[in-house]
Amino acid sequence: MRILHTSDWHLGRIFHGVHLTDDQSYILEQFVQLVIDQKPEVVLIAGDVYDRSVPPIEAVRLLDEVLSRILLDARVPVILIAGNHDSPERLEFGASLLARQGLHIAGQPGEANLPVIINDSAGPVCFCPIPYAEPSVVRAKLAAPDAIDHNRAMQCLVRQVTSLVPRDARAVALAHAFVAGGEGSESERPLSIGGSGMVEASCFQPFHYVALGHLHQPQNVGGNHIRYAGSLLKYSFAETARQKSVTLVDMDGAGEIVLNTISLSPRREVRCLEGCISELLAGPQNGESKEDYLMVTLTDQGAILDAIGKLREVYPNVLHIERPHLLEGGELRGPGGDHRRLNELDLFSSFFEQVTGAPLSDGQARAFTETVEALYRQNREVISR
Ligand SMILES: [Mn+2]
């Protein structure tokens, strides 16, 4: 059984003010070609298909086109689940109609998510879709009062879906979660503000392979068979050093797997440049493209008039400039270091302590966390363009 695993496409993503749809379209063209060349028996997309609950029209069109080509031209079935960025209800529109064409969509957890069975010469492989869901949703949908955190919720979801897998069948899960031991990369939205939001790798013990989404760096966690395929593109400047890829999984009749990662080439690289402005204006030195998306760290000490305008004459896609010398010892840098690298709770605690002189109490921290989590939940469903 040959499986192509990808995730976190984030169609409709805006990166420092730039709509990435053209970049996503460019790389998905290669993805479709890969499906045609490698002839997998199924494509798995492990959540965060879209970047937000109401995606831009261009993103919906792009997904429509890509899925149509995979299903109708390449004739390969697709299983996809909702991630924390997708609207579960909107994503699964038409799910039972589309399933007859080989497009299996799981937006919400529950009994409708039957395992998708695909046979090879050794027998059936059961693909178990486990869409992302907050613990409160799992408690309500599965009548599971013990789903008090993400880990317990995942245990309930796995129990529910594996109860439908025949004994001795090979089983593959698709899930969207933060598995303990995984490494984040700044472009994921946290699943929980106060608590850990993590699930233990041991939740996935019943499966021969676990196709994960959520963390944007391709990586294995807790063994070879539990894997994040990583995001389609680099969605933050913290990801410049590492390569993105999709994962090709070959499974034998006993459920043993061999993994291969395949890199796709983006239309524009995401890179960081550092130097003084006069050096940088000389243009790229090592054959890099001027069109790349850049974050520039300027080492100059003094003021520079319209630095970004000057840089954009050479590098049209400079998206962000850092001026570390302007911050050092100044008022802009808070006591906790770089504020953009703190989570909401730490950031607020530091602000609170500065203003009141007293640390945030446990009760206050809880109240803050509940409020922010409620806002995130609301945001998932709010109409925004
Ligand atoms: Mn994601």
Short mmCIF file of C-alpha atoms and ligand atoms in Angstrom, two decimals:
data_model
loop_
_atom_site.label_atom_id
_atom_site.label_comp_id
_atom_site.label_asym_id
_atom_site.label_seq_id
_atom_site.Cartn_x
_atom_site.Cartn_y
_atom_site.Cartn_z
CA MET A 1 0.00 0.00 0.00
CA ARG A 2 1.49 3.29 -1.11
CA ILE A 3 0.28 6.35 0.82
CA LEU A 4 1.09 10.01 0.14
CA HIS A 5 0.86 12.06 3.35
CA THR A 6 0.69 15.85 3.42
CA SER A 7 -0.83 18.45 5.74
CA ASP A 8 -1.15 22.10 6.73
CA TRP A 9 -1.69 23.58 3.30
CA HIS A 10 -3.18 26.71 4.90
CA LEU A 11 -4.77 27.81 1.63
CA GLY A 12 -5.56 31.52 1.77
CA ARG A 13 -2.69 32.28 4.15
CA ILE A 14 -1.53 35.89 4.28
CA PHE A 15 2.19 36.19 5.10
CA HIS A 16 3.26 39.67 6.27
CA GLY A 17 0.54 41.21 4.13
CA VAL A 18 1.12 39.03 1.03
CA HIS A 19 -1.60 36.65 -0.21
CA LEU A 20 0.17 33.35 -0.78
CA THR A 21 -2.43 31.78 -3.09
CA ASP A 22 -0.20 32.04 -6.19
CA ASP A 23 2.69 30.41 -4.31
CA GLN A 24 0.36 27.68 -3.07
CA SER A 25 -1.00 27.10 -6.55
CA TYR A 26 2.56 26.86 -7.92
CA ILE A 27 3.64 24.21 -5.43
CA LEU A 28 0.37 22.24 -5.62
CA GLU A 29 0.94 21.92 -9.36
CA GLN A 30 4.05 19.92 -8.44
CA PHE A 31 2.06 17.99 -5.86
CA VAL A 32 -0.48 16.88 -8.48
CA GLN A 33 2.37 15.85 -10.77
CA LEU A 34 3.87 13.86 -7.90
CA VAL A 35 0.58 12.01 -7.43
CA ILE A 36 0.57 11.16 -11.14
CA ASP A 37 4.21 9.99 -11.06
CA GLN A 38 4.26 8.06 -7.77
CA LYS A 39 0.78 6.52 -8.15
CA PRO A 40 -0.10 6.30 -4.44
CA GLU A 41 -3.24 4.34 -3.62
CA VAL A 42 -4.46 7.18 -1.41
CA VAL A 43 -3.60 10.80 -0.54
CA LEU A 44 -3.96 11.86 3.12
CA ILE A 45 -4.32 15.53 4.09
CA ALA A 46 -4.03 15.83 7.87
CA GLY A 47 -5.81 19.12 8.57
CA ASP A 48 -5.43 22.89 8.22
CA VAL A 49 -6.44 22.60 4.59
CA TYR A 50 -7.49 26.24 4.76
CA ASP A 51 -5.93 28.97 6.85
CA ARG A 52 -9.23 30.14 8.32
CA SER A 53 -12.82 29.16 8.81
CA VAL A 54 -14.09 31.36 5.97
CA PRO A 55 -11.32 31.17 3.38
CA PRO A 56 -10.93 33.65 0.50
CA ILE A 57 -12.60 32.70 -2.80
CA GLU A 58 -9.22 32.08 -4.48
CA ALA A 59 -8.35 29.48 -1.84
CA VAL A 60 -11.66 27.63 -2.29
CA ARG A 61 -11.15 27.61 -6.06
CA LEU A 62 -7.61 26.30 -5.69
CA LEU A 63 -8.67 23.43 -3.43
CA ASP A 64 -11.52 22.58 -5.80
CA GLU A 65 -9.15 22.44 -8.75
CA VAL A 66 -6.42 20.44 -6.99
CA LEU A 67 -8.81 17.85 -5.55
CA SER A 68 -10.62 17.49 -8.88
CA ARG A 69 -7.38 16.77 -10.68
CA ILE A 70 -6.24 14.21 -8.09
CA LEU A 71 -9.59 12.42 -8.05
CA LEU A 72 -10.80 12.74 -11.63
CA ASP A 73 -7.56 12.84 -13.64
CA ALA A 74 -5.15 10.81 -11.49
CA ARG A 75 -8.02 8.70 -10.06
CA VAL A 76 -6.50 8.56 -6.59
CA PRO A 77 -8.83 8.74 -3.56
CA VAL A 78 -8.25 11.47 -0.96
CA ILE A 79 -8.96 11.46 2.77
CA LEU A 80 -8.87 14.82 4.51
CA ILE A 81 -9.65 16.00 8.02
CA ALA A 82 -10.25 19.41 9.57
CA GLY A 83 -7.45 21.06 11.54
CA ASN A 84 -7.75 23.80 14.13
CA HIS A 85 -7.83 26.45 11.39
CA ASP A 86 -10.65 24.85 9.37
CA SER A 87 -14.35 25.27 9.99
CA PRO A 88 -15.48 21.69 10.65
CA GLU A 89 -19.01 22.21 9.36
CA ARG A 90 -18.10 24.17 6.24
CA LEU A 91 -15.29 21.79 5.30
CA GLU A 92 -17.55 18.75 5.33
CA PHE A 93 -20.24 20.20 3.07
CA GLY A 94 -21.30 17.46 0.65
CA ALA A 95 -19.17 14.87 2.44
CA SER A 96 -21.43 11.88 1.82
CA LEU A 97 -21.93 12.83 -1.84
CA LEU A 98 -18.21 13.31 -2.36
CA ALA A 99 -17.33 10.06 -0.60
CA ARG A 100 -18.91 8.22 -3.53
CA GLN A 101 -16.33 9.88 -5.77
CA GLY A 102 -13.49 8.88 -3.45
CA LEU A 103 -13.14 12.17 -1.57
CA HIS A 104 -13.54 11.41 2.14
CA ILE A 105 -13.88 14.50 4.35
CA ALA A 106 -14.09 14.42 8.14
CA GLY A 107 -14.83 17.80 9.68
CA GLN A 108 -16.27 16.91 13.07
CA PRO A 109 -15.60 13.99 15.37
CA GLY A 110 -18.34 11.42 15.79
CA GLU A 111 -19.95 8.28 14.53
CA ALA A 112 -20.21 9.48 10.93
CA ASN A 113 -16.44 9.10 10.60
CA LEU A 114 -16.25 5.47 9.61
CA PRO A 115 -12.84 4.11 8.74
CA VAL A 116 -12.19 4.31 4.99
CA ILE A 117 -11.17 0.84 3.80
CA ILE A 118 -8.76 0.43 0.90
CA ASN A 119 -7.61 -3.04 -0.11
CA ASP A 120 -4.30 -4.22 -1.48
CA SER A 121 -3.13 -7.75 -2.27
CA ALA A 122 -2.58 -8.45 1.45
CA GLY A 123 -6.08 -7.38 2.49
CA PRO A 124 -7.75 -4.27 3.88
CA VAL A 125 -6.10 -1.17 5.32
CA CYS A 126 -8.44 0.90 7.54
CA PHE A 127 -7.84 4.65 7.38
CA CYS A 128 -9.26 6.28 10.51
CA PRO A 129 -9.98 10.02 10.22
CA ILE A 130 -9.72 11.89 13.54
CA PRO A 131 -10.53 15.55 12.83
CA TYR A 132 -9.32 18.22 15.25
CA ALA A 133 -11.73 18.93 18.10
CA GLU A 134 -11.51 20.82 21.38
CA PRO A 135 -12.06 18.67 24.49
CA SER A 136 -15.43 20.37 25.11
CA VAL A 137 -16.59 19.31 21.64
CA VAL A 138 -15.46 15.72 22.23
CA ARG A 139 -17.31 15.66 25.57
CA ALA A 140 -20.51 16.77 23.84
CA LYS A 141 -20.30 14.76 20.59
CA LEU A 142 -19.08 11.48 22.03
CA ALA A 143 -20.89 11.73 25.37
CA ALA A 144 -17.44 11.35 26.97
CA PRO A 145 -17.36 13.32 30.26
CA ASP A 146 -13.78 12.18 30.96
CA ALA A 147 -12.42 14.06 27.92
CA ILE A 148 -11.18 16.88 30.18
CA ASP A 149 -8.05 17.77 28.24
CA HIS A 150 -6.58 17.21 24.77
CA ASN A 151 -4.86 13.97 25.77
CA ARG A 152 -7.99 12.37 27.23
CA ALA A 153 -10.06 13.65 24.32
CA MET A 154 -7.68 11.97 21.87
CA GLN A 155 -7.90 8.71 23.83
CA CYS A 156 -11.72 8.85 23.50
CA LEU A 157 -11.54 9.62 19.78
CA VAL A 158 -9.09 6.78 19.13
CA ARG A 159 -11.23 4.35 21.13
CA GLN A 160 -14.34 5.35 19.17
CA VAL A 161 -12.77 5.04 15.72
CA THR A 162 -10.77 1.85 16.38
CA SER A 163 -13.88 0.09 17.70
CA LEU A 164 -14.88 -0.05 14.03
CA VAL A 165 -11.61 -1.54 12.77
CA PRO A 166 -11.69 -5.32 12.21
CA ARG A 167 -9.21 -7.34 14.24
CA ASP A 168 -5.91 -8.02 12.46
CA ALA A 169 -6.57 -5.34 9.85
CA ARG A 170 -3.81 -2.82 9.24
CA ALA A 171 -4.82 0.59 10.59
CA VAL A 172 -3.71 4.12 9.70
CA ALA A 173 -4.85 7.23 11.59
CA LEU A 174 -5.11 10.80 10.34
CA ALA A 175 -5.01 13.26 13.22
CA HIS A 176 -4.40 16.93 13.89
CA ALA A 177 -2.78 17.39 17.29
CA PHE A 178 0.30 18.50 19.18
CA VAL A 179 1.99 15.23 20.09
CA ALA A 180 4.38 15.49 23.05
CA GLY A 181 7.99 15.49 21.90
CA GLY A 182 7.21 17.34 18.68
CA GLU A 183 8.94 20.60 17.82
CA GLY A 184 6.91 23.71 17.03
CA SER A 185 7.99 26.44 14.65
CA GLU A 186 6.23 29.79 15.29
CA SER A 187 3.65 29.50 12.53
CA GLU A 188 1.30 27.16 14.40
CA ARG A 189 -1.56 28.65 16.40
CA PRO A 190 -1.53 27.20 19.94
CA LEU A 191 -4.29 24.65 20.64
CA SER A 192 -4.59 25.68 24.27
CA ILE A 193 -3.50 28.89 25.97
CA GLY A 194 -3.04 27.84 29.57
CA GLY A 195 -2.90 24.04 29.56
CA SER A 196 -0.47 22.00 27.52
CA GLY A 197 -2.78 21.12 24.63
CA MET A 198 -0.54 18.11 24.04
CA VAL A 199 -1.38 14.49 23.53
CA GLU A 200 0.86 11.52 24.32
CA ALA A 201 2.26 9.45 21.46
CA SER A 202 0.95 6.38 23.31
CA CYS A 203 -2.60 7.40 22.29
CA PHE A 204 -1.74 6.09 18.82
CA GLN A 205 -0.56 2.65 19.90
CA PRO A 206 -3.25 0.80 17.83
CA PHE A 207 -2.03 2.16 14.49
CA HIS A 208 0.58 0.97 12.01
CA TYR A 209 1.02 4.54 10.75
CA VAL A 210 -0.19 7.91 12.05
CA ALA A 211 -0.41 10.74 9.51
CA LEU A 212 -0.24 13.89 11.62
CA GLY A 213 -0.93 17.52 10.97
CA HIS A 214 -0.47 20.66 13.10
CA LEU A 215 3.30 21.04 13.55
CA HIS A 216 4.76 22.67 10.47
CA GLN A 217 8.17 21.01 10.58
CA PRO A 218 8.34 17.54 8.99
CA GLN A 219 9.31 15.15 11.82
CA ASN A 220 8.73 11.81 13.48
CA VAL A 221 7.56 11.73 17.08
CA GLY A 222 7.69 8.75 19.41
CA GLY A 223 8.94 6.37 16.74
CA ASN A 224 9.12 5.99 13.01
CA HIS A 225 5.44 5.37 12.44
CA ILE A 226 4.05 8.61 13.96
CA ARG A 227 4.87 11.46 11.63
CA TYR A 228 4.17 15.08 10.81
CA ALA A 229 4.42 15.68 7.07
CA GLY A 230 4.88 19.41 7.79
CA SER A 231 3.33 22.41 6.10
CA LEU A 232 3.16 22.95 2.35
CA LEU A 233 5.29 26.10 2.52
CA LYS A 234 7.36 28.02 5.06
CA TYR A 235 4.87 30.16 6.93
CA SER A 236 7.29 32.04 9.22
CA PHE A 237 10.82 33.41 9.11
CA ALA A 238 11.74 30.94 11.86
CA GLU A 239 11.47 28.14 9.29
CA THR A 240 14.05 29.39 6.78
CA ALA A 241 16.75 26.84 7.58
CA ARG A 242 14.72 23.66 7.14
CA GLN A 243 13.28 22.06 4.05
CA LYS A 244 9.56 21.34 3.56
CA SER A 245 8.45 18.02 2.11
CA VAL A 246 5.65 15.54 1.72
CA THR A 247 5.93 11.96 2.98
CA LEU A 248 5.57 8.85 0.87
CA VAL A 249 4.75 5.76 2.94
CA ASP A 250 5.06 2.23 1.60
CA MET A 251 3.33 -0.31 3.84
CA ASP A 252 3.74 -4.05 3.43
CA GLY A 253 1.21 -6.78 4.18
CA ALA A 254 2.33 -6.96 7.83
CA GLY A 255 1.92 -3.21 8.37
CA GLU A 256 5.67 -2.51 8.30
CA ILE A 257 6.45 0.84 6.73
CA VAL A 258 9.19 2.52 4.75
CA LEU A 259 9.16 6.35 4.68
CA ASN A 260 10.50 8.60 1.96
CA THR A 261 10.36 12.38 2.04
CA ILE A 262 9.98 14.29 -1.20
CA SER A 263 10.76 18.01 -1.39
CA LEU A 264 8.78 20.34 -3.61
CA SER A 265 10.26 23.62 -4.88
CA PRO A 266 8.49 26.81 -3.86
CA ARG A 267 8.00 29.70 -6.28
CA ARG A 268 9.89 31.94 -3.85
CA GLU A 269 12.15 30.96 -0.98
CA VAL A 270 11.64 32.47 2.49
CA ARG A 271 15.00 33.83 3.65
CA CYS A 272 16.66 36.06 6.24
CA LEU A 273 19.38 38.54 5.28
CA GLU A 274 21.66 40.42 7.62
CA GLY A 275 24.12 43.25 7.00
CA CYS A 276 24.42 46.98 6.67
CA ILE A 277 22.25 48.62 4.06
CA SER A 278 25.10 49.56 1.69
CA GLU A 279 26.18 45.89 1.47
CA LEU A 280 22.66 44.65 0.97
CA LEU A 281 21.91 47.13 -1.80
CA ALA A 282 24.70 45.49 -3.83
CA GLY A 283 22.23 42.64 -4.46
CA PRO A 284 22.38 38.88 -3.95
CA GLN A 285 25.90 37.40 -3.80
CA ASN A 286 25.44 33.66 -4.13
CA GLY A 287 22.99 33.36 -6.97
CA GLU A 288 19.94 33.67 -4.71
CA SER A 289 16.80 35.04 -6.27
CA LYS A 290 15.95 38.72 -5.77
CA GLU A 291 12.29 37.70 -5.74
CA ASP A 292 12.49 35.68 -2.49
CA TYR A 293 10.43 36.66 0.54
CA LEU A 294 12.91 38.32 2.87
CA MET A 295 13.31 39.42 6.43
CA VAL A 296 16.22 41.84 6.63
CA THR A 297 18.20 42.54 9.79
CA LEU A 298 20.00 45.86 9.37
CA THR A 299 23.19 46.18 11.38
CA ASP A 300 23.54 49.94 10.81
CA GLN A 301 23.63 52.07 13.97
CA GLY A 302 22.10 55.33 12.80
CA ALA A 303 18.79 56.36 11.26
CA ILE A 304 18.09 55.38 7.64
CA LEU A 305 15.47 57.23 5.66
CA ASP A 306 12.93 54.80 4.08
CA ALA A 307 15.07 51.69 4.55
CA ILE A 308 12.34 49.35 3.27
CA GLY A 309 11.73 51.46 0.17
CA LYS A 310 15.44 51.43 -0.69
CA LEU A 311 15.75 47.67 -0.12
CA ARG A 312 12.68 46.97 -2.22
CA GLU A 313 14.31 48.59 -5.23
CA VAL A 314 16.72 45.62 -5.19
CA TYR A 315 14.59 43.01 -3.41
CA PRO A 316 10.94 43.66 -4.28
CA ASN A 317 9.65 41.14 -1.70
CA VAL A 318 11.27 42.41 1.47
CA LEU A 319 8.47 41.79 3.97
CA HIS A 320 9.98 42.76 7.28
CA ILE A 321 12.93 44.74 8.65
CA GLU A 322 14.60 44.34 12.02
CA ARG A 323 16.81 47.05 13.54
CA PRO A 324 18.40 45.41 16.60
CA HIS A 325 20.61 48.44 17.35
CA LEU A 326 17.58 50.66 17.69
CA LEU A 327 16.14 48.34 20.34
CA GLU A 328 19.17 47.60 22.51
CA GLY A 329 18.81 49.15 25.94
CA GLY A 330 15.85 51.13 24.69
CA GLU A 331 12.28 51.21 25.89
CA LEU A 332 10.97 49.06 23.05
CA ARG A 333 12.29 45.80 24.43
CA GLY A 334 10.31 44.59 27.45
CA PRO A 335 11.77 42.77 30.45
CA GLY A 336 10.75 39.38 29.05
CA GLY A 337 12.94 39.71 25.92
CA ASP A 338 11.36 39.67 22.49
CA HIS A 339 7.61 40.00 23.08
CA ARG A 340 6.75 38.28 19.78
CA ARG A 341 8.17 35.01 21.08
CA LEU A 342 6.00 34.91 24.23
CA ASN A 343 2.62 33.22 24.41
CA GLU A 344 -0.44 35.25 25.37
CA LEU A 345 -0.42 34.23 29.02
CA ASP A 346 3.28 35.05 29.58
CA LEU A 347 2.92 38.30 27.73
CA PHE A 348 -0.09 39.35 29.78
CA SER A 349 1.51 38.23 33.08
CA SER A 350 4.55 40.35 32.34
CA PHE A 351 2.38 43.36 31.47
CA PHE A 352 0.22 42.86 34.57
CA GLU A 353 3.22 42.66 36.86
CA GLN A 354 4.77 45.77 35.35
CA VAL A 355 1.58 47.77 35.78
CA THR A 356 0.43 46.55 39.21
CA GLY A 357 3.70 45.49 40.81
CA ALA A 358 2.16 42.15 41.82
CA PRO A 359 2.28 38.83 39.94
CA LEU A 360 -0.85 37.37 38.36
CA SER A 361 -2.66 35.04 40.78
CA ASP A 362 -3.71 31.52 39.69
CA GLY A 363 -7.36 32.57 39.59
CA GLN A 364 -6.58 35.60 37.46
CA ALA A 365 -4.44 33.50 35.12
CA ARG A 366 -7.31 31.04 34.74
CA ALA A 367 -9.80 33.83 34.00
CA PHE A 368 -7.44 35.28 31.40
CA THR A 369 -6.89 31.90 29.76
CA GLU A 370 -10.61 31.12 29.58
CA THR A 371 -11.30 34.49 27.99
CA VAL A 372 -8.60 34.12 25.34
CA GLU A 373 -9.63 30.56 24.53
CA ALA A 374 -13.23 31.68 24.12
CA LEU A 375 -12.01 34.38 21.72
CA TYR A 376 -10.08 31.79 19.69
CA ARG A 377 -13.16 29.58 19.51
CA GLN A 378 -15.26 32.52 18.37
CA ASN A 379 -12.60 33.50 15.87
CA ARG A 380 -12.73 30.06 14.29
CA GLU A 381 -16.29 30.77 13.22
CA VAL A 382 -16.23 34.50 12.67
CA ILE A 383 -16.55 35.90 9.17
CA SER A 384 -13.28 37.61 8.35
CA ARG A 385 -11.61 38.52 5.11
MN MN B 1 -1.29 24.32 10.79
#
